[in-house]
Coordinates of C-alpha atoms in Angstrom, one line a residue:
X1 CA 16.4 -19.5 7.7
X2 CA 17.3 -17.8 11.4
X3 CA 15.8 -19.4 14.4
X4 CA 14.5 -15.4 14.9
X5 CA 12.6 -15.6 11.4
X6 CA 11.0 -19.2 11.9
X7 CA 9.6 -18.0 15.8
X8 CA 8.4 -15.0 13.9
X9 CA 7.0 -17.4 11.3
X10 CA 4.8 -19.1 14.3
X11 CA 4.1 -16.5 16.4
X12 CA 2.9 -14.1 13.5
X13 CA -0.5 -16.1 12.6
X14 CA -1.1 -16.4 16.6
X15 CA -1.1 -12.8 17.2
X16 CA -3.5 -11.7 14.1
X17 CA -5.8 -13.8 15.2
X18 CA -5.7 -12.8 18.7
X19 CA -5.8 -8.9 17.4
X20 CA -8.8 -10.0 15.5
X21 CA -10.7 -11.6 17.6
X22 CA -9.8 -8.8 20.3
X23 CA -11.0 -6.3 17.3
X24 CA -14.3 -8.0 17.1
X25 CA -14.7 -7.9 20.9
X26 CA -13.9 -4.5 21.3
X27 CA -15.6 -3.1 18.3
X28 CA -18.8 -4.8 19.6
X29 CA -18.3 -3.6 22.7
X30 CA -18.4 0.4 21.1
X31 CA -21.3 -0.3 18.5
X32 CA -23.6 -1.6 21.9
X33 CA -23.0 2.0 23.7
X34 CA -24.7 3.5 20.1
X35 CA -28.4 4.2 20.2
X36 CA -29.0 3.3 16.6
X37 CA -32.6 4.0 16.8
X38 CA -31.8 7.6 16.9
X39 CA -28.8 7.8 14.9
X40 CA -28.9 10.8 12.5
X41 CA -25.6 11.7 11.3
X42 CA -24.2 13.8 8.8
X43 CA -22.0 12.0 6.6
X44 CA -20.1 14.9 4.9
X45 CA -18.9 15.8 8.6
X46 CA -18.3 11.9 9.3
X47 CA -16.1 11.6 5.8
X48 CA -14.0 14.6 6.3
X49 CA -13.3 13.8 9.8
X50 CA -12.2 10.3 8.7
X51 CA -10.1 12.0 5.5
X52 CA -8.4 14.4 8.1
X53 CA -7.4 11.5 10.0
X54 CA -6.1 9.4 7.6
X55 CA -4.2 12.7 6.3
X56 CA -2.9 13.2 10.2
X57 CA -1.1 9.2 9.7
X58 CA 0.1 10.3 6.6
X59 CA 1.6 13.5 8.0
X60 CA 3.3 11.3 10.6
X61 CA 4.4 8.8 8.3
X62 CA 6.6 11.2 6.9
X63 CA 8.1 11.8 10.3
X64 CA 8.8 8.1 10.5
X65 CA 10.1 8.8 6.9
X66 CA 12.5 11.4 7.9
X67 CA 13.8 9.4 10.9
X68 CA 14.6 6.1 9.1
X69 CA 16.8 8.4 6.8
X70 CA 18.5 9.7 9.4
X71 CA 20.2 6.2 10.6
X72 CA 20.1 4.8 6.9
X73 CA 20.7 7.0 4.1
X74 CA 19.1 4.4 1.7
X75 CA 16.0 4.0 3.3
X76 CA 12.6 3.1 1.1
X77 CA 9.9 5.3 0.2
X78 CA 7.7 2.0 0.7
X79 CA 8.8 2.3 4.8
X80 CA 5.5 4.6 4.9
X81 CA 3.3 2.1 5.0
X82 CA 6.0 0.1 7.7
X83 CA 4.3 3.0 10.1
X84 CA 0.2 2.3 9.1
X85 CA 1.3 -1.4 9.0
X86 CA 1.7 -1.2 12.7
X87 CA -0.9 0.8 13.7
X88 CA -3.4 -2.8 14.4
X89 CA -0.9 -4.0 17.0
X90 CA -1.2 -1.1 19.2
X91 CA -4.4 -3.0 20.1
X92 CA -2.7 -6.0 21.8
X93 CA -1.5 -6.0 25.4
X94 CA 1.9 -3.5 25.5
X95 CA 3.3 -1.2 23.1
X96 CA 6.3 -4.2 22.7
X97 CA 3.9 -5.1 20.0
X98 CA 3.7 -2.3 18.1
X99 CA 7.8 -2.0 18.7
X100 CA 8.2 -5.6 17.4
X101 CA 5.7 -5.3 14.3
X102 CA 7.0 -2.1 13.2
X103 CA 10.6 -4.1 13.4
X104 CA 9.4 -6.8 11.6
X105 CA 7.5 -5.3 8.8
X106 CA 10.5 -2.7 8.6
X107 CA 13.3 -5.0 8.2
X108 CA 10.8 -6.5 5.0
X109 CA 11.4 -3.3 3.4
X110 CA 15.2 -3.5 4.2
X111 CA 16.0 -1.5 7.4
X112 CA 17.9 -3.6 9.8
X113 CA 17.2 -3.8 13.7
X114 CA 19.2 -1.4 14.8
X115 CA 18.5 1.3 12.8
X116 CA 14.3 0.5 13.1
X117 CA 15.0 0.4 16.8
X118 CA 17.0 3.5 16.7
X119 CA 14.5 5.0 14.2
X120 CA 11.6 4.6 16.6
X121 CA 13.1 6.1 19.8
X122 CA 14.2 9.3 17.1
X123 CA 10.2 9.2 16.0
X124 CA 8.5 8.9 19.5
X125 CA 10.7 11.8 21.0
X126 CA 9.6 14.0 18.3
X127 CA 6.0 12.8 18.6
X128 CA 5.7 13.7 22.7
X129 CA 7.8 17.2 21.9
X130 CA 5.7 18.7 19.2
X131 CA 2.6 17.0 21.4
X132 CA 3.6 18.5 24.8
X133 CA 4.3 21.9 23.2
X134 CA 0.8 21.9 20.9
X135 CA -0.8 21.2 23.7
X136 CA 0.6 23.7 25.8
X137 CA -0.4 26.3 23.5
X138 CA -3.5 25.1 22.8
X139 CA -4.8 25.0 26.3
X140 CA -3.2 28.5 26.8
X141 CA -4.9 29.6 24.1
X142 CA -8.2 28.4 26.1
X143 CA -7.6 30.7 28.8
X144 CA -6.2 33.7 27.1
X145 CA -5.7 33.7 23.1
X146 CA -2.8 36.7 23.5
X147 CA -1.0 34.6 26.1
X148 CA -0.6 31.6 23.3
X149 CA 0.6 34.3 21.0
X150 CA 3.5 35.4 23.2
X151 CA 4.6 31.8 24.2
X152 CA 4.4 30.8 20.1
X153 CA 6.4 33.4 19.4
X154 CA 9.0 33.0 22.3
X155 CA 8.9 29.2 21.2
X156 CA 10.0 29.9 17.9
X157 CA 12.5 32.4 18.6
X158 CA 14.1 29.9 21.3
X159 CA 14.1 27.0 18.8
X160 CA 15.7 29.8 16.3
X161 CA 18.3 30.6 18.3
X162 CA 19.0 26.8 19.5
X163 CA 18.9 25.9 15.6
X164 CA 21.6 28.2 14.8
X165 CA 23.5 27.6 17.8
X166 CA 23.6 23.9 17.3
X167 CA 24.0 22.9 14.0
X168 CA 24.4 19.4 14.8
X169 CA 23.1 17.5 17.9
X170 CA 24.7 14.2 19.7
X171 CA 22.5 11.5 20.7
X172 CA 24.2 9.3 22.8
X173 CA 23.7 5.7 23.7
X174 CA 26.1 3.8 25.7
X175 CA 29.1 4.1 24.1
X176 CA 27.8 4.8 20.8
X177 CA 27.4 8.7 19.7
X178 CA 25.5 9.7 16.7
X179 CA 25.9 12.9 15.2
X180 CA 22.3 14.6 13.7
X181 CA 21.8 17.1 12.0
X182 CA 19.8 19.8 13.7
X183 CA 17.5 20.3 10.6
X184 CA 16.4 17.2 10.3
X185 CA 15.3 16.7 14.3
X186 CA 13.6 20.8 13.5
X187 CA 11.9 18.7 9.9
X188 CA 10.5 16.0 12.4
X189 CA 9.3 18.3 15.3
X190 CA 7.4 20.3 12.0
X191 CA 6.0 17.5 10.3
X192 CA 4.8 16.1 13.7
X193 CA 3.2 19.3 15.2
X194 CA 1.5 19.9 11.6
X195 CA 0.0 16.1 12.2
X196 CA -1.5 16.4 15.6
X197 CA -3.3 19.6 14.5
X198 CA -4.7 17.9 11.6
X199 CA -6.1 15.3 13.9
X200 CA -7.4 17.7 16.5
X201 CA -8.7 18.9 13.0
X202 CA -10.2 15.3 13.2
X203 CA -11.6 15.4 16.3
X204 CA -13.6 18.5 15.8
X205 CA -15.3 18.0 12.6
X206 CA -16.4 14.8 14.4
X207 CA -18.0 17.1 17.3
X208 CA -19.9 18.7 14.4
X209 CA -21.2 15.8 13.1
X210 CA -22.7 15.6 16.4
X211 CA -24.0 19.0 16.9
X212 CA -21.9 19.5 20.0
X213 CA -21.1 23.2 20.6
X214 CA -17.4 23.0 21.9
X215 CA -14.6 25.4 22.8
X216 CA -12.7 25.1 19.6
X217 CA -9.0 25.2 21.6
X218 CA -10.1 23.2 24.1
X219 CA -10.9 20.0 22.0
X220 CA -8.1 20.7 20.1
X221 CA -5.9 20.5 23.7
X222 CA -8.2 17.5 24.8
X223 CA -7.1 15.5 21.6
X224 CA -3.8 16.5 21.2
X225 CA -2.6 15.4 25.1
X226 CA -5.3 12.6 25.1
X227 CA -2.5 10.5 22.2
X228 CA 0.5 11.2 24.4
X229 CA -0.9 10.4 27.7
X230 CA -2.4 6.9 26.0
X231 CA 1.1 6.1 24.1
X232 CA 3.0 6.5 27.5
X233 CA 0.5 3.6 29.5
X234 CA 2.4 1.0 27.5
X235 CA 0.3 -1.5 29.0
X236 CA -3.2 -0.4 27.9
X237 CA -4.2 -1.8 24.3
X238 CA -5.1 1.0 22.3
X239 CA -4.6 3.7 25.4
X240 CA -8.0 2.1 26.4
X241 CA -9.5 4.0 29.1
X242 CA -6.5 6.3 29.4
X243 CA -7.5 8.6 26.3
X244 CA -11.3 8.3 27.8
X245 CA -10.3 9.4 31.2
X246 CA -8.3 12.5 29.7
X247 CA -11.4 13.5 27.3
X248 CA -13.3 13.6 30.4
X249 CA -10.9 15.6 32.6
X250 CA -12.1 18.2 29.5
X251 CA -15.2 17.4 29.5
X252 CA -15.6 15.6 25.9
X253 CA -19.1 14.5 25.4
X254 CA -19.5 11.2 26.3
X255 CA -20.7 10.3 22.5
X256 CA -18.4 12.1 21.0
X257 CA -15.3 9.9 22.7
X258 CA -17.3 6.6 21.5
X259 CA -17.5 7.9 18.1
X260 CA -13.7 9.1 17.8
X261 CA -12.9 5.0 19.2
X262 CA -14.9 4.1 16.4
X263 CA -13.2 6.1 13.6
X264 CA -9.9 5.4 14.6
X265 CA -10.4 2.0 15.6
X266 CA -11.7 1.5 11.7
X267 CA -9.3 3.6 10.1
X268 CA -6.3 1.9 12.2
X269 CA -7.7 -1.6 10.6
X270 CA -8.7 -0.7 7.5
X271 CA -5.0 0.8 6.4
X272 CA -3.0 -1.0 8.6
X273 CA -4.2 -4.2 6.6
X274 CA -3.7 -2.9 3.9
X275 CA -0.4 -1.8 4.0
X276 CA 0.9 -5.5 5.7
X277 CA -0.8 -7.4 2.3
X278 CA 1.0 -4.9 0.3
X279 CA 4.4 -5.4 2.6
X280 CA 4.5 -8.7 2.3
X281 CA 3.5 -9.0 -1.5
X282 CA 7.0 -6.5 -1.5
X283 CA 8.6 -9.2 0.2
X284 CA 7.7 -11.9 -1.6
X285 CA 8.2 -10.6 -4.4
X286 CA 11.8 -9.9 -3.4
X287 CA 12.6 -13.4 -1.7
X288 CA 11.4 -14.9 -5.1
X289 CA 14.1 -12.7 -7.2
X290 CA 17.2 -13.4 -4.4

């Protein structure tokens, strides 16, 4: 056993229980902004906006998916839930946690360090470029709806002509060069894009749920730049008070950005979870037959 593997060993029940005990505090912390006195909700708005963002992870898991693939052939199917198994962690102090724990649980399923590490800079790039350009066009789209149309379609043609041009792109690092095949980096930037509209999909049906007459491409530009902004302050659990301050640049309804916390906070728990108790049983399960 690795003197790596037996820190882990240690370390591992300390931070659960700190995540856990900061999930009470901060889950507590939401419910007491809630006037439940006067809380009339409908729940067919509340499940499909929790469905849609459960769908929206599942979309992006598949970008994870993709990436893992492109630095190990070989890679699992079961690496899916690696990417909902880290979503708790994002909760603790720094996204090193989230890093780490997505290592961890990955190497489990059988990628090794470097590939995982490699794997996640290939994911997050892909994340922030579909985001950045979704956004763009969304908040375009705000202002003038045939102005979005004309950069869309001068967005695919560039990536068209940059496709073709490039069959295969060179990622260096130091004085490593990998070689990846444009179709897989134009997969990713797909699968992403198609993720964070389904959770600005998210985010609206939530506004409906309560009754908040909103301009449709706004939210959805809210939302969308909201996750990047939050994922770049590395040092705010959860993009606390990041995401807030960018919903209210946009003017989000206060309500509606306690609400959203309170989804995703649950949905982050619930199937993160989840997925480590099934992760580990795979690894168990494994160790016991080696």
């Amino acid at each position: 056993m690795s003197i790596a593997y037996k820190l882990y060993r240690v370390v591992s029940p300390i931070l659960t229980v700190v995540l856990l005990a900061f999930a009470y505090l901060y889950i507590s912390n939401l419910v007491s902004q809630i006037d439940i006195d006067s809380l009339s909700l409908n729940w067919g708005w509340v499940i499909l906006s929790a469905l849609l963002f459960i769908i929206f992870y599942g979309i992006v898991s598949l970008n994870w998916l993709v990436s893992t693939r492109i630095f190990n052939k070989k890679s699992s199917d079961k690496q899916l839930l690696v990417f909902f198994a880290s979503q708790p962690y994002k909760y603790l102090p720094t996204s090193l946690f989230i890093f780490s724990s997505r290592t961890v649980y990955a190497k489990k399923l059988g990628l090794g360090l470097k590939e995982s590490s490699l794997a996640q800079l290939l994911e997050n790039m892909s994340l922030f470029a579909s985001n950045f350009a979704l956004f763009g066009l969304f908040y375009l789209g705000s202002m003038h709806f045939g102005i979005m149309a004309a950069v869309a379609t001068a967005l695919v043609l560039a990536i068209t002509v940059l496709y073709k041009k490039y069959p295969k792109v060179n990622l260096r690092l130091k004085s490593n060069s990998i070689s990846i095949e444009s179709k897989k980096l134009l997969q990713m930037f797909m699968i992403a894009t198609l993720g964070w509209f389904v959770c600005g999909l998210s985010f609206l049906s939530l506004n409906y749920v309560l009754g908040i007459n909103v301009d449709v491409l706004t939210l959805l530009a809210a939302n969308t730049i909201a996750f990047s902004l939050s994922m770049l302050a590395v040092f705010a659990p959860g993009g606390i008070g990041v995401r807030e301050a960018v919903y209210g640049f946009f003017a989000v309804s206060a309500a509606a950005i306690i609400y959203w916390r309170i989804l995703v906070f649950i949905v982050d728990m619930v199937v993160g979870f989840i997925s480590i108790a099934i992760i580990n049983s795979i690894s168990s399960r494994k160790r016991k037959t080696t």
